Amino acid sequence: MDDRVSLDDLVKGAKGLSAEEKTAARRILLAISSGGREMAQLLATGPLRGLTGAAGAVNVQGEEVQAFDEIAQEVFTRTLRESASVALLVSEERADPESLGGGTGSFHVAMDPLDGSSNLAVSGPVGSIFCAYRPAPSKSADLAPEVLASVAAPVMAAYVLYSVSTLLVVSFGSEVRQYALDPSRGEFLPLPGAVRFPEKGSRMISLNAGNASRWREGDQRYLRSLDGTSYTARYVGALVMDFHRNLLKGGLYLYPGDLPKESKGAGTAHPEGKLRLLYEAIPMALIARAAGGEAVDGHRPILEVPPVHIHQRVPLVVGTASLVAEYLRIVSSP
Ligand code: AFP
């Protein structure tokens, strides 16, 4: 059955949103679509304009900023501001939340405007990730605590995948829908069917084994347990691409924390993992759950991790529910 659902109809069917929130959610999705369309065009011609390398600056995570990271930041900040539906915006590329002045029914939005940007140098896939949070009733004078208070209520998650085609994937928590950019019309058009992790899918395992000597014993044990079993190793190094492939085919994405600093040699950088709670782990967890999958931080569901910082990192294990359960069993039983 060809049950394509337009973005408008997806918003109309979203459960638990007021009429004002539905209007805001629709405008935010239009802002993401329009920014995604603009980014797809810019990325396609990036190599011709020399836009693949580092810009030389360093972002709030201490990472070198690629030119496109900043371009994506500006594109999506503009489209989200124009939506008039975002109160506060948190971005990987900015130390502090920015007030975008959205009116009644507005959400706080956390975004990673360009995920996997180190792939740009080789024309590899990249993505943009977004999560809309419902503001908590009591307002704080400071912006960061106000965003953190809203993190308990993620309402909508979306990502744009820029690859051989440009896809928009959206969920309000009950189902996951895909939209493909038609460049000739400049529009994201719905693809048929709700997306779910396949019941009897592949066993794609996505992890950076080059970091394994720095992982905790449980994660190393999980890696050893794969030896001799039937699985396929796939790792692009862009969360959006690795997650999306596993969502469609069946699989597990794993980015654990490193051992505490004193136990490791030089290069130790991510005791809590590399990925960020608000704009990477939670949106992927919302989408994974809505697609019948699961997401954990190594012990507990990602959606139960208490938020303490807007740029908080968290270990992430996400994918097919049975593979996440298998991971949890192996890390917890020496
Ligand atoms: P960049 O945006 O700095 O390329 O990082 C991408 C990312 O956050 C995520 O998309 C990848 O899955 C992960 O990092 C890859 O990290 P490693 O290079 O350490 O495997």
Tab-separated table of C-alpha atoms and ligand atoms in Angstrom:
chain	number	residue	atom	x	y	z
A	1	MET	CA	0.000	0.000	0.000
A	2	ASP	CA	1.329	3.442	-0.953
A	3	ASP	CA	0.616	5.355	2.257
A	4	ARG	CA	2.663	8.486	1.707
A	5	VAL	CA	2.156	11.090	4.437
A	6	SER	CA	2.882	14.736	3.644
A	7	LEU	CA	4.743	16.823	6.208
A	8	ASP	CA	1.496	18.731	6.833
A	9	ASP	CA	-0.433	15.534	7.525
A	10	LEU	CA	2.357	14.206	9.743
A	11	VAL	CA	2.091	17.345	11.890
A	12	LYS	CA	-1.725	17.171	11.919
A	13	GLY	CA	-1.556	13.586	13.194
A	14	ALA	CA	1.056	14.303	15.899
A	15	LYS	CA	-0.334	13.252	19.285
A	16	GLY	CA	-0.363	15.451	22.392
A	17	LEU	CA	0.361	18.787	20.680
A	18	SER	CA	-1.881	21.845	21.059
A	19	ALA	CA	-3.082	23.663	17.933
A	20	GLU	CA	-0.470	26.372	18.532
A	21	GLU	CA	2.266	23.767	18.939
A	22	LYS	CA	1.220	22.078	15.691
A	23	THR	CA	1.542	25.395	13.888
A	24	ALA	CA	5.005	25.887	15.423
A	25	ALA	CA	6.083	22.321	14.609
A	26	ARG	CA	4.947	22.723	10.993
A	27	ARG	CA	6.895	25.971	10.661
A	28	ILE	CA	10.001	24.390	12.193
A	29	LEU	CA	9.781	21.489	9.730
A	30	LEU	CA	9.446	23.954	6.855
A	31	ALA	CA	12.537	25.786	8.191
A	32	ILE	CA	14.482	22.517	8.374
A	33	SER	CA	13.312	21.566	4.849
A	34	SER	CA	14.253	24.913	3.400
A	35	GLY	CA	17.656	24.963	5.171
A	36	GLY	CA	18.239	21.337	4.132
A	37	ARG	CA	17.475	22.177	0.514
A	38	GLU	CA	19.882	25.130	0.630
A	39	MET	CA	22.603	23.028	2.262
A	40	ALA	CA	22.179	20.218	-0.276
A	41	GLN	CA	22.839	22.701	-3.095
A	42	LEU	CA	25.828	24.263	-1.322
A	43	LEU	CA	27.342	20.878	-0.423
A	44	ALA	CA	27.002	19.598	-3.993
A	45	THR	CA	29.223	22.391	-5.302
A	46	GLY	CA	31.518	22.602	-2.244
A	47	PRO	CA	34.587	21.008	-3.880
A	48	LEU	CA	34.299	23.408	-6.843
A	49	ARG	CA	34.479	26.319	-4.439
A	50	GLY	CA	37.233	24.822	-2.285
A	51	LEU	CA	34.818	24.366	0.612
A	52	THR	CA	36.041	21.073	2.008
A	53	GLY	CA	38.797	21.941	4.422
A	54	ALA	CA	39.145	23.418	7.859
A	55	ALA	CA	38.272	27.029	8.448
A	56	GLY	CA	40.958	27.214	11.094
A	57	ALA	CA	38.660	28.160	13.981
A	58	VAL	CA	37.902	25.935	16.985
A	59	ASN	CA	34.324	25.297	18.187
A	60	VAL	CA	33.073	25.045	21.775
A	61	GLN	CA	33.922	21.314	21.820
A	62	GLY	CA	37.590	22.108	21.082
A	63	GLU	CA	37.274	20.704	17.549
A	64	GLU	CA	38.521	22.328	14.385
A	65	VAL	CA	35.612	24.014	12.593
A	66	GLN	CA	35.170	23.221	8.914
A	67	ALA	CA	33.990	26.050	6.707
A	68	PHE	CA	30.709	24.242	6.096
A	69	ASP	CA	30.020	23.865	9.843
A	70	GLU	CA	29.726	27.644	10.050
A	71	ILE	CA	27.745	27.907	6.812
A	72	ALA	CA	25.245	25.307	8.082
A	73	GLN	CA	25.041	27.153	11.403
A	74	GLU	CA	24.123	30.375	9.606
A	75	VAL	CA	21.676	28.749	7.177
A	76	PHE	CA	19.648	26.902	9.828
A	77	THR	CA	19.767	29.752	12.356
A	78	ARG	CA	18.290	32.006	9.675
A	79	THR	CA	15.533	29.619	8.572
A	80	LEU	CA	14.628	28.721	12.173
A	81	ARG	CA	14.549	32.399	13.166
A	82	GLU	CA	12.269	33.136	10.203
A	83	SER	CA	9.929	30.358	11.349
A	84	ALA	CA	9.084	32.542	14.370
A	85	SER	CA	8.486	29.255	16.197
A	86	VAL	CA	11.748	28.739	18.092
A	87	ALA	CA	12.208	30.346	21.507
A	88	LEU	CA	15.783	29.225	22.266
A	89	LEU	CA	18.275	27.591	19.905
A	90	VAL	CA	21.156	25.424	21.113
A	91	SER	CA	23.787	24.487	18.538
A	92	GLU	CA	26.931	22.413	18.578
A	93	GLU	CA	28.638	25.410	17.042
A	94	ARG	CA	27.747	27.941	19.743
A	95	ALA	CA	28.746	27.951	23.427
A	96	ASP	CA	25.476	29.512	24.618
A	97	PRO	CA	21.804	29.216	23.669
A	98	GLU	CA	20.539	31.932	21.373
A	99	SER	CA	17.133	33.528	21.777
A	100	LEU	CA	15.257	33.463	18.446
A	101	GLY	CA	12.199	35.251	19.823
A	102	GLY	CA	9.506	32.724	18.797
A	103	GLY	CA	5.953	33.431	20.013
A	104	THR	CA	3.246	31.332	21.698
A	105	GLY	CA	3.582	27.599	21.178
A	106	SER	CA	7.286	27.907	20.284
A	107	PHE	CA	9.767	25.159	21.090
A	108	HIS	CA	13.383	25.132	22.152
A	109	VAL	CA	15.440	23.537	19.378
A	110	ALA	CA	18.831	21.834	19.727
A	111	MET	CA	20.781	21.158	16.538
A	112	ASP	CA	23.964	19.762	15.120
A	113	PRO	CA	23.934	21.800	11.903
A	114	LEU	CA	26.538	19.645	10.148
A	115	ASP	CA	27.290	16.216	11.539
A	116	GLY	CA	30.219	14.183	10.188
A	117	SER	CA	31.868	17.205	8.605
A	118	SER	CA	35.264	15.480	8.443
A	119	ASN	CA	33.697	13.458	5.569
A	120	LEU	CA	33.521	16.605	3.443
A	121	ALA	CA	37.180	16.335	2.459
A	122	VAL	CA	36.343	13.086	0.624
A	123	SER	CA	32.816	13.980	-0.590
A	124	GLY	CA	31.392	11.529	1.950
A	125	PRO	CA	27.892	11.693	3.479
A	126	VAL	CA	27.059	14.257	6.154
A	127	GLY	CA	23.891	15.232	7.999
A	128	SER	CA	22.027	17.800	10.085
A	129	ILE	CA	20.237	16.784	13.308
A	130	PHE	CA	17.424	18.602	15.159
A	131	CYS	CA	15.344	18.076	18.290
A	132	ALA	CA	12.420	20.255	19.405
A	133	TYR	CA	11.767	20.384	23.145
A	134	ARG	CA	8.607	21.732	24.820
A	135	PRO	CA	9.574	24.622	27.148
A	136	ALA	CA	8.982	23.878	30.845
A	137	PRO	CA	6.281	26.036	32.500
A	138	SER	CA	8.614	27.759	34.980
A	139	LYS	CA	11.020	30.120	33.263
A	140	SER	CA	14.586	30.643	34.403
A	141	ALA	CA	16.391	33.952	34.100
A	142	ASP	CA	19.293	32.126	32.468
A	143	LEU	CA	18.939	30.569	29.032
A	144	ALA	CA	20.900	27.314	29.537
A	145	PRO	CA	18.880	26.143	32.593
A	146	GLU	CA	15.699	27.004	30.702
A	147	VAL	CA	16.727	24.734	27.832
A	148	LEU	CA	17.809	21.974	30.244
A	149	ALA	CA	14.414	22.118	31.980
A	150	SER	CA	12.745	21.366	28.631
A	151	VAL	CA	14.889	18.326	27.798
A	152	ALA	CA	12.514	15.983	29.653
A	153	ALA	CA	9.953	16.718	26.922
A	154	PRO	CA	11.366	16.063	23.449
A	155	VAL	CA	8.484	16.496	21.017
A	156	MET	CA	9.954	16.095	17.546
A	157	ALA	CA	13.218	14.811	16.112
A	158	ALA	CA	14.457	15.147	12.553
A	159	TYR	CA	17.587	14.685	10.519
A	160	VAL	CA	18.660	15.544	7.009
A	161	LEU	CA	21.003	13.102	5.270
A	162	TYR	CA	23.073	14.557	2.433
A	163	SER	CA	24.277	11.605	0.383
A	164	VAL	CA	23.572	10.300	-3.127
A	165	SER	CA	20.095	11.657	-2.404
A	166	THR	CA	19.009	14.146	0.248
A	167	LEU	CA	16.568	12.684	2.744
A	168	LEU	CA	14.589	14.219	5.581
A	169	VAL	CA	13.572	11.823	8.359
A	170	VAL	CA	11.037	13.008	10.943
A	171	SER	CA	9.315	11.622	14.021
A	172	PHE	CA	6.938	12.991	16.624
A	173	GLY	CA	7.509	9.836	18.669
A	174	SER	CA	4.871	7.488	17.300
A	175	GLU	CA	6.121	6.732	13.794
A	176	VAL	CA	9.043	7.646	11.542
A	177	ARG	CA	8.574	9.057	8.047
A	178	GLN	CA	11.031	9.760	5.223
A	179	TYR	CA	11.001	12.534	2.625
A	180	ALA	CA	13.317	12.775	-0.379
A	181	LEU	CA	14.405	16.046	-1.939
A	182	ASP	CA	13.308	16.450	-5.534
A	183	PRO	CA	15.951	18.967	-6.709
A	184	SER	CA	13.934	19.853	-9.815
A	185	ARG	CA	10.990	20.997	-7.661
A	186	GLY	CA	13.055	22.098	-4.661
A	187	GLU	CA	10.705	20.123	-2.400
A	188	PHE	CA	10.919	17.210	0.007
A	189	LEU	CA	8.371	14.626	-1.177
A	190	PRO	CA	7.058	11.810	1.028
A	191	LEU	CA	8.277	8.250	0.566
A	192	PRO	CA	5.793	5.415	1.161
A	193	GLY	CA	5.522	3.565	4.455
A	194	ALA	CA	6.497	4.264	8.045
A	195	VAL	CA	10.119	3.289	8.726
A	196	ARG	CA	10.794	0.539	11.266
A	197	PHE	CA	13.894	-1.451	12.135
A	198	PRO	CA	13.318	-4.687	10.182
A	199	GLU	CA	12.202	-7.632	12.367
A	200	LYS	CA	14.625	-10.002	10.697
A	201	GLY	CA	17.105	-7.461	9.449
A	202	SER	CA	20.834	-7.507	8.969
A	203	ARG	CA	23.312	-7.349	11.823
A	204	MET	CA	25.247	-4.256	10.768
A	205	ILE	CA	27.632	-3.213	13.537
A	206	SER	CA	28.932	0.370	13.371
A	207	LEU	CA	31.779	1.328	15.694
A	208	ASN	CA	35.270	2.802	15.522
A	209	ALA	CA	37.385	-0.221	16.464
A	210	GLY	CA	40.469	2.025	16.343
A	211	ASN	CA	39.360	3.405	19.727
A	212	ALA	CA	38.720	-0.019	21.296
A	213	SER	CA	41.955	-0.212	23.328
A	214	ARG	CA	40.695	2.864	25.241
A	215	TRP	CA	37.208	1.481	25.949
A	216	ARG	CA	36.051	0.099	29.274
A	217	GLU	CA	36.215	-3.683	29.741
A	218	GLY	CA	32.472	-4.231	29.079
A	219	ASP	CA	32.639	-2.531	25.685
A	220	GLN	CA	35.833	-4.416	24.791
A	221	ARG	CA	34.075	-7.650	25.807
A	222	TYR	CA	31.164	-6.787	23.514
A	223	LEU	CA	33.586	-6.250	20.615
A	224	ARG	CA	35.303	-9.595	21.348
A	225	SER	CA	31.901	-11.312	21.516
A	226	LEU	CA	31.270	-10.415	17.872
A	227	ASP	CA	34.243	-12.465	16.760
A	228	GLY	CA	33.069	-15.601	14.982
A	229	THR	CA	29.428	-14.473	14.817
A	230	SER	CA	27.656	-13.456	11.651
A	231	TYR	CA	27.690	-9.690	11.409
A	232	THR	CA	28.671	-7.015	8.925
A	233	ALA	CA	30.973	-4.156	9.942
A	234	ARG	CA	29.898	-0.794	8.507
A	235	TYR	CA	31.182	2.590	9.731
A	236	VAL	CA	31.087	5.855	7.801
A	237	GLY	CA	31.956	8.150	10.726
A	238	ALA	CA	28.829	10.271	10.258
A	239	LEU	CA	26.154	9.411	12.818
A	240	VAL	CA	23.281	10.327	10.497
A	241	MET	CA	24.495	7.965	7.768
A	242	ASP	CA	25.454	5.126	10.125
A	243	PHE	CA	22.153	5.416	12.020
A	244	HIS	CA	20.066	5.676	8.850
A	245	ARG	CA	21.629	2.610	7.244
A	246	ASN	CA	21.081	0.576	10.394
A	247	LEU	CA	17.495	1.840	10.670
A	248	LEU	CA	16.677	0.585	7.194
A	249	LYS	CA	18.767	-2.607	7.235
A	250	GLY	CA	18.969	-3.562	10.930
A	251	GLY	CA	22.015	-2.965	13.072
A	252	LEU	CA	23.712	-1.314	16.006
A	253	TYR	CA	25.692	1.939	16.272
A	254	LEU	CA	28.076	2.120	19.231
A	255	TYR	CA	30.166	5.096	20.448
A	256	PRO	CA	31.187	4.297	24.032
A	257	GLY	CA	33.090	6.394	26.546
A	258	ASP	CA	36.832	5.996	27.015
A	259	LEU	CA	38.577	4.803	30.169
A	260	PRO	CA	39.318	7.507	32.749
A	261	LYS	CA	42.185	9.738	31.671
A	262	GLU	CA	44.854	8.377	34.023
A	263	SER	CA	44.380	4.825	32.691
A	264	LYS	CA	45.021	5.805	29.117
A	265	GLY	CA	47.812	7.117	26.984
A	266	ALA	CA	47.924	10.283	24.928
A	267	GLY	CA	44.899	11.021	22.777
A	268	THR	CA	42.332	10.331	25.499
A	269	ALA	CA	39.531	12.690	24.798
A	270	HIS	CA	36.056	11.350	25.464
A	271	PRO	CA	35.470	9.675	28.862
A	272	GLU	CA	31.726	10.261	28.345
A	273	GLY	CA	31.813	9.392	24.656
A	274	LYS	CA	31.930	11.871	21.815
A	275	LEU	CA	28.283	12.416	20.996
A	276	ARG	CA	26.099	15.090	22.534
A	277	LEU	CA	22.952	14.376	24.488
A	278	LEU	CA	20.684	17.218	23.357
A	279	TYR	CA	21.337	17.310	19.614
A	280	GLU	CA	22.629	13.847	18.737
A	281	ALA	CA	21.669	11.142	21.250
A	282	ILE	CA	18.130	12.261	22.223
A	283	PRO	CA	16.882	12.913	18.665
A	284	MET	CA	18.269	9.560	17.491
A	285	ALA	CA	16.758	7.865	20.568
A	286	LEU	CA	13.331	9.385	19.833
A	287	ILE	CA	13.495	8.214	16.215
A	288	ALA	CA	14.875	4.779	17.168
A	289	ARG	CA	12.083	4.192	19.719
A	290	ALA	CA	9.405	5.302	17.262
A	291	ALA	CA	10.847	2.802	14.764
A	292	GLY	CA	10.763	-0.089	17.252
A	293	GLY	CA	14.439	0.228	18.231
A	294	GLU	CA	16.219	1.337	21.403
A	295	ALA	CA	18.968	3.721	22.517
A	296	VAL	CA	20.992	3.459	25.737
A	297	ASP	CA	24.044	5.119	27.267
A	298	GLY	CA	25.546	1.727	28.107
A	299	HIS	CA	23.195	1.123	31.051
A	300	ARG	CA	19.981	3.132	30.913
A	301	PRO	CA	17.750	4.482	28.160
A	302	ILE	CA	19.092	7.689	26.593
A	303	LEU	CA	15.695	9.305	27.206
A	304	GLU	CA	16.279	8.847	30.987
A	305	VAL	CA	19.762	10.420	31.153
A	306	PRO	CA	19.543	13.554	33.353
A	307	PRO	CA	20.654	16.634	31.392
A	308	VAL	CA	23.223	18.729	33.268
A	309	HIS	CA	24.859	20.729	30.481
A	310	ILE	CA	23.617	21.867	27.076
A	311	HIS	CA	26.716	20.393	25.382
A	312	GLN	CA	26.811	17.238	27.544
A	313	ARG	CA	28.404	14.201	25.937
A	314	VAL	CA	27.021	10.730	26.446
A	315	PRO	CA	27.989	7.193	25.385
A	316	LEU	CA	25.522	6.070	22.702
A	317	VAL	CA	24.391	2.574	21.750
A	318	VAL	CA	21.441	2.720	19.355
A	319	GLY	CA	19.752	0.434	16.877
A	320	THR	CA	17.629	-2.703	16.565
A	321	ALA	CA	16.074	-3.434	19.992
A	322	SER	CA	17.310	-7.061	20.147
A	323	LEU	CA	20.891	-5.960	19.341
A	324	VAL	CA	20.794	-3.284	22.052
A	325	ALA	CA	19.487	-5.924	24.503
A	326	GLU	CA	22.301	-8.286	23.473
A	327	TYR	CA	24.853	-5.476	24.011
A	328	LEU	CA	23.431	-4.740	27.501
A	329	ARG	CA	23.539	-8.422	28.440
A	330	ILE	CA	27.195	-8.777	27.407
A	331	VAL	CA	28.478	-5.572	29.047
A	332	SER	CA	26.716	-6.363	32.325
A	333	SER	CA	27.779	-10.034	32.622
A	334	PRO	CA	31.548	-10.523	32.940
B	1	AFP	P1	32.560	15.285	13.081
B	1	AFP	O1	31.298	16.104	12.831
B	1	AFP	O2	33.591	16.028	13.863
B	1	AFP	O3	33.079	14.657	11.815
B	1	AFP	O4	32.125	14.100	14.080
B	1	AFP	C1	31.162	13.220	13.680
B	1	AFP	C2	30.696	12.407	14.853
B	1	AFP	O5	30.236	13.220	15.896
B	1	AFP	C3	29.632	11.390	14.455
B	1	AFP	O6	28.841	11.796	13.397
B	1	AFP	C4	30.441	10.166	14.116
B	1	AFP	O7	29.707	8.981	14.224
B	1	AFP	C5	31.578	10.242	15.080
B	1	AFP	O8	31.772	11.628	15.349
B	1	AFP	C6	32.824	9.687	14.491
B	1	AFP	O9	33.838	9.805	15.429
B	1	AFP	P2	35.231	9.023	15.240
B	1	AFP	O10	35.919	9.690	14.082
B	1	AFP	O11	35.936	9.210	16.546
B	1	AFP	O12	34.927	7.588	14.948
